[in-house]
Coordinates of C-alpha atoms in Angstrom, one line a residue:
M16 CA 19.0 -26.1 -96.2
L17 CA 17.5 -27.0 -93.2
S18 CA 20.3 -25.8 -92.0
D19 CA 22.5 -23.0 -90.4
C20 CA 24.2 -22.6 -93.4
S21 CA 26.2 -19.3 -92.4
V22 CA 25.1 -16.4 -94.2
G23 CA 26.5 -14.2 -92.4
R24 CA 29.9 -11.5 -93.5
L25 CA 31.3 -13.9 -96.5
N26 CA 34.2 -11.4 -97.3
G27 CA 31.7 -8.6 -97.9
G28 CA 30.8 -5.2 -97.0
N29 CA 28.0 -3.3 -96.7
V30 CA 25.2 -3.6 -99.1
H31 CA 21.9 -1.7 -99.5
R32 CA 19.1 -4.0 -99.4
N33 CA 15.4 -2.3 -98.7
F34 CA 14.1 -2.5 -101.8
A35 CA 14.9 -6.6 -102.7
P36 CA 13.6 -9.2 -100.4
L37 CA 16.8 -11.1 -98.9
T38 CA 19.5 -10.4 -101.3
V39 CA 23.1 -9.6 -101.9
H40 CA 25.0 -8.8 -104.2
P41 CA 26.7 -10.7 -106.3
G42 CA 30.6 -9.8 -107.5
K43 CA 32.2 -10.2 -110.6
D44 CA 32.9 -13.3 -110.0
D45 CA 29.4 -14.9 -109.6
S46 CA 30.3 -15.0 -105.9
V47 CA 28.1 -13.8 -103.8
S48 CA 29.0 -10.9 -100.3
L49 CA 26.5 -10.3 -97.6
D50 CA 26.7 -8.5 -94.0
R51 CA 23.9 -11.2 -92.4
D52 CA 20.5 -10.1 -92.7
L53 CA 18.3 -11.0 -90.1
R54 CA 15.1 -11.7 -91.8
L55 CA 16.5 -14.8 -93.0
D56 CA 17.0 -16.0 -89.7
L57 CA 14.0 -14.1 -87.8
C58 CA 11.5 -16.0 -90.9
R59 CA 13.1 -19.3 -90.7
G60 CA 12.9 -18.8 -86.4
L61 CA 9.1 -18.1 -86.3
A62 CA 8.6 -21.2 -89.7
L63 CA 9.8 -23.2 -87.3
W64 CA 7.5 -22.4 -83.9
C65 CA 4.5 -22.3 -86.0
I66 CA 6.0 -25.5 -87.5
F67 CA 6.0 -26.6 -83.5
L68 CA 2.7 -24.9 -83.1
D69 CA 0.6 -26.4 -86.3
H70 CA 2.5 -30.4 -85.4
I71 CA 0.4 -30.1 -81.9
P72 CA -3.1 -31.6 -82.2
N73 CA -6.3 -30.1 -80.9
N74 CA -4.2 -27.3 -80.3
V75 CA -6.2 -23.3 -80.4
F76 CA -2.8 -22.2 -80.7
S77 CA -2.8 -23.2 -83.9
W78 CA -4.9 -19.7 -85.1
L79 CA -1.4 -18.1 -85.2
T80 CA 0.0 -19.7 -87.9
L81 CA -0.4 -19.1 -91.6
R82 CA -2.2 -22.4 -92.5
H83 CA -5.3 -20.4 -91.3
Y84 CA -5.2 -17.6 -93.0
G85 CA -3.8 -18.6 -96.5
F86 CA -2.6 -21.4 -98.7
S87 CA 0.7 -21.7 -98.2
D88 CA 2.5 -22.6 -94.6
A89 CA 5.4 -22.5 -92.7
T90 CA 6.7 -25.2 -95.5
E91 CA 7.3 -22.8 -97.7
V92 CA 8.8 -20.0 -95.6
F93 CA 11.7 -22.7 -94.8
M94 CA 12.0 -24.5 -97.7
F95 CA 12.4 -20.4 -99.9
V96 CA 14.5 -19.3 -97.2
S97 CA 16.6 -22.9 -97.3
G98 CA 17.7 -22.2 -101.1
V99 CA 18.1 -18.2 -100.4
T100 CA 20.8 -19.4 -96.9
C101 CA 22.3 -22.7 -98.6
A102 CA 23.3 -20.4 -101.6
L103 CA 24.8 -17.5 -99.8
S104 CA 26.8 -19.8 -97.7
Y105 CA 27.9 -22.1 -100.6
S106 CA 29.3 -19.7 -103.0
G107 CA 31.2 -18.0 -100.3
V108 CA 33.1 -21.5 -100.3
R109 CA 33.0 -21.7 -103.6
R110 CA 34.8 -18.5 -104.0
R111 CA 36.9 -19.2 -101.4
D112 CA 38.3 -23.1 -101.6
G113 CA 36.5 -23.5 -104.9
W114 CA 34.1 -26.5 -106.4
A115 CA 35.6 -29.2 -105.1
S116 CA 34.9 -28.1 -100.9
V117 CA 31.6 -27.0 -102.2
F118 CA 30.4 -31.2 -102.7
A119 CA 32.2 -31.6 -99.1
H120 CA 30.7 -28.7 -97.9
T121 CA 27.0 -29.8 -99.3
L122 CA 27.9 -34.0 -98.2
L123 CA 28.9 -33.0 -94.8
R124 CA 25.4 -31.6 -94.1
S125 CA 23.3 -34.5 -96.0
W126 CA 25.5 -36.5 -93.3
E127 CA 23.8 -34.3 -90.9
I128 CA 20.4 -34.2 -91.9
Y129 CA 20.2 -37.7 -92.2
A130 CA 21.4 -39.0 -89.3
A131 CA 19.4 -35.9 -87.7
F132 CA 16.1 -37.8 -89.5
L133 CA 17.6 -41.5 -88.1
I134 CA 17.7 -40.2 -84.3
L135 CA 14.7 -38.6 -83.8
T136 CA 12.5 -41.2 -85.4
L137 CA 14.3 -43.2 -82.9
A138 CA 13.2 -41.1 -80.4
L139 CA 9.4 -40.5 -81.1
A140 CA 9.1 -44.8 -81.5
V141 CA 10.7 -43.8 -77.9
V142 CA 8.3 -41.5 -76.7
V143 CA 5.7 -43.6 -78.6
Y144 CA 6.6 -47.1 -77.0
G145 CA 6.7 -45.0 -73.0
S146 CA 3.5 -44.2 -73.5
G147 CA 1.8 -46.9 -73.7
S148 CA -0.5 -46.4 -76.5
D149 CA -2.0 -47.7 -79.5
Q150 CA -3.6 -44.6 -80.6
L151 CA -0.3 -42.7 -80.1
A152 CA 1.9 -45.0 -82.2
D153 CA -1.3 -44.9 -85.4
Q154 CA -1.0 -41.4 -85.2
A155 CA 2.7 -40.6 -85.4
N156 CA 2.8 -43.4 -87.6
V157 CA 5.2 -45.6 -85.5
K158 CA 3.3 -49.0 -84.8
I159 CA 5.5 -50.7 -87.7
L160 CA 8.5 -49.0 -86.4
L161 CA 7.5 -51.1 -82.8
Q162 CA 6.0 -53.8 -85.1
K163 CA 8.7 -54.5 -87.4
P164 CA 11.5 -53.0 -86.2
G165 CA 14.0 -54.4 -88.9
A166 CA 12.3 -53.7 -91.8
A167 CA 11.2 -50.1 -90.7
L168 CA 14.4 -49.4 -89.6
A169 CA 16.3 -50.3 -93.1
H170 CA 13.9 -48.8 -94.9
A171 CA 14.5 -45.4 -92.8
A172 CA 17.8 -45.6 -93.6
I173 CA 16.5 -45.7 -97.5
L174 CA 14.3 -42.8 -96.6
M175 CA 11.4 -44.8 -97.6
Y176 CA 10.1 -44.6 -94.1
R177 CA 9.7 -41.9 -92.2
P178 CA 7.3 -41.5 -89.1
V179 CA 4.4 -38.5 -88.9
N180 CA 6.2 -34.6 -89.3
T181 CA 9.7 -36.1 -90.1
D182 CA 8.6 -35.6 -93.9
A183 CA 11.0 -33.3 -94.3
L184 CA 14.6 -34.3 -93.2
P185 CA 14.5 -36.6 -96.4
T186 CA 13.7 -33.8 -98.5
F187 CA 16.0 -32.0 -97.8
V188 CA 18.9 -34.7 -97.4
L189 CA 18.2 -35.2 -100.7
F190 CA 18.5 -31.4 -101.4
H191 CA 21.2 -30.9 -100.0
L192 CA 23.2 -34.3 -102.0
S193 CA 22.3 -32.5 -105.3
F194 CA 22.9 -28.8 -104.4
A195 CA 26.2 -28.7 -105.4
P196 CA 25.0 -29.2 -109.1
V197 CA 22.0 -26.5 -108.4
L198 CA 24.6 -24.1 -107.3
W199 CA 26.6 -24.8 -110.6
G200 CA 23.5 -23.8 -113.0
V201 CA 22.3 -21.3 -111.1
L202 CA 25.7 -19.0 -111.1
K203 CA 26.9 -20.6 -115.1
F204 CA 22.9 -20.7 -116.1
P205 CA 21.0 -18.9 -114.4
N206 CA 17.7 -17.9 -115.7
I207 CA 18.3 -21.8 -117.7
S208 CA 18.9 -23.8 -114.6
L209 CA 15.5 -22.1 -113.5
L210 CA 13.9 -23.2 -116.8
I211 CA 14.8 -26.8 -116.4
S212 CA 13.5 -26.1 -112.5
A213 CA 10.9 -25.0 -113.7
V214 CA 9.6 -27.4 -116.4
I215 CA 10.2 -30.1 -113.7
Y216 CA 7.8 -29.2 -111.3
A217 CA 5.0 -28.9 -114.1
L218 CA 5.5 -32.2 -114.6
V219 CA 4.8 -33.2 -111.7
Q220 CA 2.1 -31.6 -111.8
L221 CA 0.8 -32.6 -115.0
Y222 CA 1.6 -36.6 -114.7
G223 CA 1.9 -36.6 -110.6
W224 CA 6.0 -37.8 -110.4
N225 CA 7.0 -38.7 -106.6
L226 CA 8.8 -41.4 -104.6
P227 CA 7.6 -44.1 -103.6
E228 CA 7.1 -44.8 -99.5
W229 CA 7.1 -47.7 -97.6
P230 CA 4.5 -50.0 -96.6
V231 CA 2.5 -47.2 -99.3
N232 CA 2.1 -44.3 -100.2
Q233 CA 4.3 -41.3 -101.1
W234 CA 6.8 -38.6 -100.2
Y235 CA 4.5 -36.4 -98.2
F236 CA 7.1 -33.4 -99.5
N237 CA 7.4 -34.5 -102.8
P238 CA 11.6 -33.5 -103.8
L239 CA 10.3 -33.1 -107.4
A240 CA 8.1 -30.7 -106.7
W241 CA 9.9 -29.0 -103.8
Q242 CA 13.0 -28.4 -105.4
F243 CA 11.2 -25.6 -107.5
L244 CA 11.2 -23.1 -104.6
V245 CA 14.6 -24.1 -103.3
V246 CA 15.8 -23.2 -106.8
I247 CA 13.8 -20.4 -106.8
G248 CA 15.1 -18.3 -103.7
A249 CA 18.8 -20.0 -105.0
W250 CA 18.4 -18.1 -108.4
W251 CA 16.5 -14.6 -106.9
V252 CA 19.7 -14.0 -104.3
T253 CA 22.1 -14.7 -106.9
Q254 CA 20.5 -13.4 -109.5
G255 CA 16.9 -12.7 -109.8
Y256 CA 16.5 -9.4 -108.7
R257 CA 19.4 -8.0 -110.3
I258 CA 16.8 -8.4 -113.0
F259 CA 13.4 -7.2 -112.1
G260 CA 15.4 -5.0 -108.8
R261 CA 12.8 -2.2 -107.4
G262 CA 10.0 -3.4 -109.7
I263 CA 9.3 -6.7 -107.7
V264 CA 8.3 -4.2 -104.6
S265 CA 6.5 -1.2 -106.8
Q266 CA 3.3 -0.4 -105.5
P267 CA 1.4 -2.2 -108.4
V268 CA 3.2 -6.0 -107.6
V269 CA 2.3 -5.5 -104.4
V270 CA -1.4 -4.1 -104.5
T271 CA -2.3 -7.1 -106.9
A272 CA 0.1 -9.3 -104.4
I273 CA -2.2 -8.3 -101.0
A274 CA -5.1 -8.7 -103.5
Y275 CA -4.6 -12.4 -104.2
L276 CA -3.8 -12.7 -100.2
G277 CA -7.1 -10.8 -99.3
V278 CA -8.8 -14.3 -101.8
S279 CA -6.4 -16.7 -100.0
L280 CA -7.9 -15.4 -96.8
V281 CA -12.1 -15.6 -97.8
I282 CA -11.0 -19.1 -99.3
T283 CA -8.9 -19.8 -96.7
L284 CA -11.4 -19.2 -93.8
S285 CA -14.5 -20.9 -95.3
W286 CA -13.1 -24.0 -94.8
E287 CA -14.0 -23.3 -91.5
I288 CA -16.7 -21.0 -91.7
E289 CA -19.9 -22.2 -93.4
S290 CA -21.5 -18.8 -94.1
L291 CA -18.7 -17.9 -96.1
A292 CA -18.2 -21.5 -98.0
A293 CA -22.0 -20.9 -98.9
A294 CA -20.6 -17.3 -100.5
I295 CA -18.0 -19.4 -102.7
P296 CA -19.8 -20.0 -106.2
S297 CA -19.1 -24.1 -107.1
Y298 CA -16.9 -22.8 -110.7
I299 CA -14.2 -21.7 -108.2
A300 CA -14.4 -24.7 -106.2
R301 CA -14.2 -27.3 -108.8
L302 CA -11.0 -25.2 -110.3
I303 CA -8.5 -24.3 -107.6
Y304 CA -9.3 -27.5 -105.4
P305 CA -7.7 -29.7 -104.7
I306 CA -5.0 -27.6 -103.5
D307 CA -1.8 -29.9 -102.6
K308 CA 0.8 -29.6 -100.5
T309 CA 2.2 -33.1 -101.5
D310 CA 3.3 -31.5 -104.4
L311 CA 3.3 -27.7 -104.3
D312 CA -0.1 -26.8 -105.7
P313 CA 1.0 -23.4 -108.2
L314 CA -2.1 -21.6 -105.7
R315 CA 0.2 -22.6 -102.0
L316 CA 3.3 -21.3 -104.0
L317 CA 1.7 -18.1 -106.1
H318 CA 0.4 -17.5 -102.1
F319 CA 3.8 -18.1 -100.4
L320 CA 5.4 -15.6 -102.7
A321 CA 3.3 -12.9 -102.5
I322 CA 3.8 -13.0 -98.8
A323 CA 7.6 -12.5 -100.2
I324 CA 6.9 -9.9 -102.1
V325 CA 4.9 -8.1 -99.0
V326 CA 7.5 -8.6 -96.4
A327 CA 10.0 -7.6 -98.6
R328 CA 8.4 -4.4 -99.3
F329 CA 7.1 -3.4 -95.6
V330 CA 10.2 -4.9 -93.4
P331 CA 13.4 -3.6 -94.3
P332 CA 16.8 -5.8 -93.0
N333 CA 17.9 -3.1 -90.3
W334 CA 13.8 -2.9 -89.1
R335 CA 14.5 -1.9 -84.9
A336 CA 12.4 -4.9 -83.8
F337 CA 14.6 -7.1 -84.3
A338 CA 16.0 -6.2 -81.0
R339 CA 13.3 -7.0 -79.1
G340 CA 13.4 -10.3 -76.7
D341 CA 11.1 -11.6 -78.6
L342 CA 12.0 -11.6 -82.2
K343 CA 15.8 -12.1 -80.9
G344 CA 14.4 -15.7 -79.8
A345 CA 12.6 -16.4 -83.1
I346 CA 16.3 -15.2 -84.7
R347 CA 18.3 -17.3 -82.3
C348 CA 16.2 -20.3 -83.5
G349 CA 16.4 -19.5 -87.2
E350 CA 20.2 -19.9 -86.7
R351 CA 19.8 -23.4 -85.6
S352 CA 17.5 -25.0 -87.6
L353 CA 18.2 -28.4 -87.6
E354 CA 18.3 -29.0 -84.1
I355 CA 15.2 -26.6 -83.6
Y356 CA 13.1 -29.0 -85.8
C357 CA 13.8 -31.8 -84.3
A358 CA 13.3 -31.0 -81.3
A359 CA 10.5 -29.3 -82.1
V360 CA 8.7 -32.3 -83.7
V361 CA 9.8 -34.4 -80.1
L362 CA 8.1 -31.7 -78.3
S363 CA 4.7 -32.0 -80.2
L364 CA 4.2 -35.1 -79.8
L365 CA 5.2 -34.9 -75.4
A366 CA 2.5 -32.1 -75.7
G367 CA 0.2 -33.4 -78.2
V368 CA 0.1 -36.7 -75.0
Y369 CA 0.0 -34.3 -72.3
L370 CA -3.0 -32.5 -73.8
T371 CA -4.9 -36.4 -74.4
E372 CA -4.2 -38.3 -71.1
V373 CA -4.3 -34.7 -68.5
S374 CA -6.0 -31.8 -70.0
N375 CA -6.9 -29.8 -73.4
S376 CA -8.2 -27.6 -72.0
I377 CA -7.7 -23.9 -73.4
T378 CA -5.1 -22.8 -70.6
A379 CA -3.7 -26.4 -70.8
Q380 CA -3.2 -25.9 -74.7
F381 CA -1.7 -22.4 -74.0
A382 CA 0.9 -23.5 -71.1
V383 CA 2.6 -27.0 -73.9
S384 CA 2.2 -23.7 -76.7
A385 CA 4.2 -21.2 -74.7
A386 CA 7.0 -23.6 -73.2
G387 CA 7.0 -25.4 -76.0
I388 CA 8.5 -22.1 -78.0
A389 CA 10.5 -20.8 -74.2
L390 CA 11.8 -24.5 -74.4
L391 CA 13.3 -24.7 -78.4
V392 CA 14.8 -21.0 -78.0
L393 CA 16.6 -21.9 -74.8
L394 CA 18.0 -25.1 -76.5
A395 CA 18.3 -22.8 -79.4
T396 CA 20.7 -20.5 -77.3
C397 CA 22.7 -23.2 -75.3
V398 CA 23.5 -25.2 -78.8
T399 CA 24.5 -21.7 -80.0
W400 CA 26.4 -21.0 -76.6
I401 CA 28.1 -24.1 -76.7
S402 CA 29.2 -23.6 -80.3
K403 CA 31.4 -21.0 -79.5
R404 CA 32.5 -22.2 -76.5
S405 CA 33.9 -25.1 -78.4
R406 CA 35.5 -22.9 -81.6
Q407 CA 37.7 -21.3 -78.5
H408 CA 39.2 -24.5 -78.0
P409 CA 42.0 -26.8 -79.7
K410 CA 40.2 -29.5 -81.3
L411 CA 41.7 -33.2 -79.9
L412 CA 42.8 -36.5 -81.0

């Protein structure tokens, strides 16, 4: 989760997966084998690009992202794919080295995400301090860090304080810390584990359970709610597709998913177009609002699942477009998701500063959006190259 958990060649052969969304073939020992499904990295990379564009304030090019066309956005894509990739990767580790190694790997990855969160928090404070803008300090939620650095850093260290747009990292820290027992449950008792996760999610919807944040409010990405999407990803890739098989992309299911996406599109566009808003019956508005992101509103969850079904039906694992340069860039970003996420948060803040202080024209918005994505691809390429080169040399004391 929020990681480059390797899903490549976990001691497995080729698997035909055209009918299953992001799936693999489990062996008799409940382990997982897979040749790398590029749809995983592509979805995660595109989600990172969307997150970058969405985080730039007043950016017209955020209309290229999911959030303007339905109830869900790139966050749901990222969470689900993270559940899938981590189930694949850690299942391979379990098969080769046992549960102790899985636990060690999840601890290490949670530590890496935790360290990245603290470094990113300091980096955002430095950028805001350098800008000298009190308004930006408020917008980025680092004013209290600049005024009370000791208290803010102490609460950041226990994941109770975070600047704007860093909220996903603490949630992923908790997800990784708990993923070893989650994976054990999904492999040993898959349907019961999914049911337990669903019950926790339902209780959150009913009673609003969440974790406290400092100095006020609660976690923006409520881990008690968002865990359900991660568990769905892990359950699907290890068990679910064997139950539903080709039925998940059958014509009735796909048509229903497309219809739901169409209704969601109309309602979402009504938030920007007054004539559409007037056409929405008031009883529908009372029924569906608010569509809450913090607790992963059921309408958001259903919207993402509809997207997943459509993608599974119409985007095959061996799609020729994967070889295109623009998609290869997204795939590369998806492979290095932690580094790219952190870089995207910093770049979006810098882009916001530029648009505020220099120019907010359409040309400027295009320039910072395109330049930011290009820098993310370049960073991902460099990090991948460094990683490959470093493995070719012996480790030194």
